[in-house]
Amino acid sequence: MFSKATEYALRATIFIAQKGSEMAKLGIDEIAQAIDSPKSFTAKILQLLSRDNHIVSSVRGPNGGFYLTEKAKQLPISTILQAMGEEERLEKCVMGLKQCSETKPCPMHLQFKPIRKQLKELFESKSIQEFAAEIKDGVIFISNQPH
């Protein structure tokens, strides 16, 4: 549904919210390995989320790394989608048709409409911290690697 970059951004942000803090910052190696993402790609994504969008905080140096402030943890997941430029994905036709609309619907339009609404509500109502809190007991996971 989303680009690979956005998938990694979601995974990384939730992982950092779960495992990191201002006192226990996470390094790029640990984050990339935990979310099953290439290190250099993860670094670019985190740079975007920290420098331009202030979702992820970072500190350079020997005690540096990434973390989320308590304020950032309360941001809705939709903030990550916006930062990655993909919030409009939920508005587009599921079949990729440019002319799909209420008056000229594609074959999936009417069935997807309530799903789209549920997805938007989920991404706007649930915070990064709420998702991070659900990663426990191996029931919820954020990596493709077997555990």
PDB file of C-alpha atoms in Angstrom:
ATOM      1  CA  MET A   1       0.000   0.000   0.000  1.00  0.00           C
ATOM      2  CA  PHE A   2       2.843   2.379   0.848  1.00  0.00           C
ATOM      3  CA  SER A   3       6.321   2.803  -0.608  1.00  0.00           C
ATOM      4  CA  LYS A   4       9.176   0.807   0.897  1.00  0.00           C
ATOM      5  CA  ALA A   5      10.564   4.040   2.376  1.00  0.00           C
ATOM      6  CA  THR A   6       7.295   4.711   4.195  1.00  0.00           C
ATOM      7  CA  GLU A   7       7.080   1.126   5.425  1.00  0.00           C
ATOM      8  CA  TYR A   8      10.583   1.480   6.905  1.00  0.00           C
ATOM      9  CA  ALA A   9       9.714   4.909   8.343  1.00  0.00           C
ATOM     10  CA  LEU A  10       6.699   3.440  10.126  1.00  0.00           C
ATOM     11  CA  ARG A  11       8.681   0.473  11.444  1.00  0.00           C
ATOM     12  CA  ALA A  12      11.657   2.571  12.529  1.00  0.00           C
ATOM     13  CA  THR A  13       9.583   5.196  14.308  1.00  0.00           C
ATOM     14  CA  ILE A  14       7.537   2.613  16.194  1.00  0.00           C
ATOM     15  CA  PHE A  15      10.676   0.656  17.119  1.00  0.00           C
ATOM     16  CA  ILE A  16      12.451   3.789  18.374  1.00  0.00           C
ATOM     17  CA  ALA A  17       9.375   4.755  20.395  1.00  0.00           C
ATOM     18  CA  GLN A  18       9.307   1.304  21.933  1.00  0.00           C
ATOM     19  CA  LYS A  19      13.008   0.765  22.682  1.00  0.00           C
ATOM     20  CA  GLY A  20      14.641   4.188  22.800  1.00  0.00           C
ATOM     21  CA  SER A  21      14.585   7.178  25.103  1.00  0.00           C
ATOM     22  CA  GLU A  22      16.549  10.365  25.638  1.00  0.00           C
ATOM     23  CA  MET A  23      18.685   8.459  28.127  1.00  0.00           C
ATOM     24  CA  ALA A  24      18.989   5.322  25.956  1.00  0.00           C
ATOM     25  CA  LYS A  25      19.387   6.427  22.355  1.00  0.00           C
ATOM     26  CA  LEU A  26      19.422   3.811  19.601  1.00  0.00           C
ATOM     27  CA  GLY A  27      22.116   3.505  16.952  1.00  0.00           C
ATOM     28  CA  ILE A  28      21.469   3.157  13.249  1.00  0.00           C
ATOM     29  CA  ASP A  29      22.834  -0.415  13.170  1.00  0.00           C
ATOM     30  CA  GLU A  30      20.424  -1.569  15.870  1.00  0.00           C
ATOM     31  CA  ILE A  31      17.448   0.137  14.242  1.00  0.00           C
ATOM     32  CA  ALA A  32      18.186  -1.154  10.731  1.00  0.00           C
ATOM     33  CA  GLN A  33      18.668  -4.691  11.974  1.00  0.00           C
ATOM     34  CA  ALA A  34      15.528  -4.630  14.125  1.00  0.00           C
ATOM     35  CA  ILE A  35      13.284  -3.441  11.295  1.00  0.00           C
ATOM     36  CA  ASP A  36      14.972  -5.550   8.599  1.00  0.00           C
ATOM     37  CA  SER A  37      16.023  -2.550   6.534  1.00  0.00           C
ATOM     38  CA  PRO A  38      19.248  -1.608   4.724  1.00  0.00           C
ATOM     39  CA  LYS A  39      21.389   0.596   6.976  1.00  0.00           C
ATOM     40  CA  SER A  40      21.992   3.409   4.469  1.00  0.00           C
ATOM     41  CA  PHE A  41      18.322   3.552   3.498  1.00  0.00           C
ATOM     42  CA  THR A  42      17.300   3.627   7.161  1.00  0.00           C
ATOM     43  CA  ALA A  43      19.765   6.469   7.800  1.00  0.00           C
ATOM     44  CA  LYS A  44      18.254   8.565   4.988  1.00  0.00           C
ATOM     45  CA  ILE A  45      14.738   7.963   6.265  1.00  0.00           C
ATOM     46  CA  LEU A  46      15.668   8.873   9.841  1.00  0.00           C
ATOM     47  CA  GLN A  47      17.427  11.996   8.598  1.00  0.00           C
ATOM     48  CA  LEU A  48      14.195  13.039   6.881  1.00  0.00           C
ATOM     49  CA  LEU A  49      12.109  12.270   9.974  1.00  0.00           C
ATOM     50  CA  SER A  50      14.478  14.126  12.281  1.00  0.00           C
ATOM     51  CA  ARG A  51      15.765  17.112  10.352  1.00  0.00           C
ATOM     52  CA  ASP A  52      12.734  18.201   8.376  1.00  0.00           C
ATOM     53  CA  ASN A  53       9.816  16.863  10.348  1.00  0.00           C
ATOM     54  CA  HIS A  54      10.923  16.717  13.979  1.00  0.00           C
ATOM     55  CA  ILE A  55       9.327  13.328  14.581  1.00  0.00           C
ATOM     56  CA  VAL A  56      12.536  11.530  15.503  1.00  0.00           C
ATOM     57  CA  SER A  57      15.208  13.271  17.573  1.00  0.00           C
ATOM     58  CA  SER A  58      18.896  12.584  17.093  1.00  0.00           C
ATOM     59  CA  VAL A  59      22.158  13.367  18.818  1.00  0.00           C
ATOM     60  CA  ARG A  60      25.602  12.988  17.218  1.00  0.00           C
ATOM     61  CA  GLY A  61      28.683  11.694  18.904  1.00  0.00           C
ATOM     62  CA  PRO A  62      29.788   8.734  20.994  1.00  0.00           C
ATOM     63  CA  ASN A  63      26.661   8.799  23.169  1.00  0.00           C
ATOM     64  CA  GLY A  64      24.450   9.766  20.272  1.00  0.00           C
ATOM     65  CA  GLY A  65      21.641   8.013  18.510  1.00  0.00           C
ATOM     66  CA  PHE A  66      17.931   8.293  17.870  1.00  0.00           C
ATOM     67  CA  TYR A  67      14.976   8.650  20.206  1.00  0.00           C
ATOM     68  CA  LEU A  68      11.480  10.115  20.348  1.00  0.00           C
ATOM     69  CA  THR A  69      10.477  12.792  22.801  1.00  0.00           C
ATOM     70  CA  GLU A  70       7.369  12.201  24.870  1.00  0.00           C
ATOM     71  CA  LYS A  71       5.626  14.820  22.729  1.00  0.00           C
ATOM     72  CA  ALA A  72       6.623  13.046  19.500  1.00  0.00           C
ATOM     73  CA  LYS A  73       5.385   9.709  20.857  1.00  0.00           C
ATOM     74  CA  GLN A  74       1.912  11.214  21.113  1.00  0.00           C
ATOM     75  CA  LEU A  75       1.816  12.190  17.435  1.00  0.00           C
ATOM     76  CA  PRO A  76      -0.628  10.254  15.277  1.00  0.00           C
ATOM     77  CA  ILE A  77       0.741   7.724  12.791  1.00  0.00           C
ATOM     78  CA  SER A  78      -0.605   9.972  10.016  1.00  0.00           C
ATOM     79  CA  THR A  79       2.261  12.373  10.859  1.00  0.00           C
ATOM     80  CA  ILE A  80       4.740   9.804   9.532  1.00  0.00           C
ATOM     81  CA  LEU A  81       2.711   9.399   6.332  1.00  0.00           C
ATOM     82  CA  GLN A  82       2.701  13.176   5.883  1.00  0.00           C
ATOM     83  CA  ALA A  83       6.447  13.390   6.479  1.00  0.00           C
ATOM     84  CA  MET A  84       7.003  10.728   3.823  1.00  0.00           C
ATOM     85  CA  GLY A  85       4.659  12.498   1.394  1.00  0.00           C
ATOM     86  CA  GLU A  86       2.201   9.629   1.254  1.00  0.00           C
ATOM     87  CA  GLU A  87      -0.893  10.848   3.074  1.00  0.00           C
ATOM     88  CA  GLU A  88      -2.638  11.171  -0.304  1.00  0.00           C
ATOM     89  CA  ARG A  89      -2.302   7.403  -0.885  1.00  0.00           C
ATOM     90  CA  LEU A  90      -5.481   6.962   1.120  1.00  0.00           C
ATOM     91  CA  GLU A  91      -7.319   9.311  -1.221  1.00  0.00           C
ATOM     92  CA  LYS A  92      -6.300   7.720  -4.512  1.00  0.00           C
ATOM     93  CA  CYS A  93      -8.174   5.054  -6.418  1.00  0.00           C
ATOM     94  CA  VAL A  94      -7.242   1.584  -5.200  1.00  0.00           C
ATOM     95  CA  MET A  95      -6.869   0.527  -8.850  1.00  0.00           C
ATOM     96  CA  GLY A  96      -4.814   3.595  -9.777  1.00  0.00           C
ATOM     97  CA  LEU A  97      -7.435   5.107 -12.076  1.00  0.00           C
ATOM     98  CA  LYS A  98      -7.133   8.884 -12.360  1.00  0.00           C
ATOM     99  CA  GLN A  99     -10.794   9.459 -13.243  1.00  0.00           C
ATOM    100  CA  CYS A 100     -12.262   7.303 -10.461  1.00  0.00           C
ATOM    101  CA  SER A 101     -14.737   9.312  -8.364  1.00  0.00           C
ATOM    102  CA  GLU A 102     -18.074   9.157  -6.592  1.00  0.00           C
ATOM    103  CA  THR A 103     -19.857   9.887  -9.861  1.00  0.00           C
ATOM    104  CA  LYS A 104     -17.607   7.675 -12.006  1.00  0.00           C
ATOM    105  CA  PRO A 105     -16.443   4.839  -9.721  1.00  0.00           C
ATOM    106  CA  CYS A 106     -14.077   1.995 -10.566  1.00  0.00           C
ATOM    107  CA  PRO A 107     -15.216  -1.577  -9.831  1.00  0.00           C
ATOM    108  CA  MET A 108     -13.663  -1.458  -6.322  1.00  0.00           C
ATOM    109  CA  HIS A 109     -14.620   2.101  -5.373  1.00  0.00           C
ATOM    110  CA  LEU A 110     -17.772   1.409  -3.380  1.00  0.00           C
ATOM    111  CA  GLN A 111     -16.300  -1.576  -1.526  1.00  0.00           C
ATOM    112  CA  PHE A 112     -13.049   0.236  -0.725  1.00  0.00           C
ATOM    113  CA  LYS A 113     -14.689   3.473   0.440  1.00  0.00           C
ATOM    114  CA  PRO A 114     -15.483   2.244   4.003  1.00  0.00           C
ATOM    115  CA  ILE A 115     -12.061   0.574   4.260  1.00  0.00           C
ATOM    116  CA  ARG A 116     -10.357   3.816   3.248  1.00  0.00           C
ATOM    117  CA  LYS A 117     -12.332   5.656   5.916  1.00  0.00           C
ATOM    118  CA  GLN A 118     -11.325   3.095   8.562  1.00  0.00           C
ATOM    119  CA  LEU A 119      -7.655   3.339   7.574  1.00  0.00           C
ATOM    120  CA  LYS A 120      -7.702   7.133   7.747  1.00  0.00           C
ATOM    121  CA  GLU A 121      -9.369   7.011  11.164  1.00  0.00           C
ATOM    122  CA  LEU A 122      -6.808   4.481  12.394  1.00  0.00           C
ATOM    123  CA  PHE A 123      -3.819   6.524  11.208  1.00  0.00           C
ATOM    124  CA  GLU A 124      -5.258   9.768  12.592  1.00  0.00           C
ATOM    125  CA  SER A 125      -6.488   8.437  15.941  1.00  0.00           C
ATOM    126  CA  LYS A 126      -3.700   6.090  17.067  1.00  0.00           C
ATOM    127  CA  SER A 127      -0.454   7.534  18.345  1.00  0.00           C
ATOM    128  CA  ILE A 128       3.038   6.255  17.675  1.00  0.00           C
ATOM    129  CA  GLN A 129       3.222   5.301  21.365  1.00  0.00           C
ATOM    130  CA  GLU A 130       0.025   3.247  21.182  1.00  0.00           C
ATOM    131  CA  PHE A 131       1.488   1.113  18.410  1.00  0.00           C
ATOM    132  CA  ALA A 132       4.832   0.845  20.226  1.00  0.00           C
ATOM    133  CA  ALA A 133       3.067  -0.348  23.388  1.00  0.00           C
ATOM    134  CA  GLU A 134       1.415  -3.181  21.456  1.00  0.00           C
ATOM    135  CA  ILE A 135       4.747  -4.749  20.465  1.00  0.00           C
ATOM    136  CA  LYS A 136       5.130  -7.296  23.210  1.00  0.00           C
ATOM    137  CA  ASP A 137       4.896 -11.015  23.811  1.00  0.00           C
ATOM    138  CA  GLY A 138       5.790 -11.698  20.180  1.00  0.00           C
ATOM    139  CA  VAL A 139       2.180 -11.189  19.103  1.00  0.00           C
ATOM    140  CA  ILE A 140       2.769  -7.878  17.328  1.00  0.00           C
ATOM    141  CA  PHE A 141       5.990  -7.490  15.356  1.00  0.00           C
ATOM    142  CA  ILE A 142       7.706  -5.015  13.022  1.00  0.00           C
ATOM    143  CA  SER A 143      10.315  -7.131  11.242  1.00  0.00           C
ATOM    144  CA  ASN A 144      10.232  -9.710   8.457  1.00  0.00           C
ATOM    145  CA  GLN A 145      12.959 -11.682  10.206  1.00  0.00           C
ATOM    146  CA  PRO A 146      11.822 -14.791  12.095  1.00  0.00           C
ATOM    147  CA  HIS A 147      12.018 -14.460  15.855  1.00  0.00           C
TER     148      HIS A 147
END
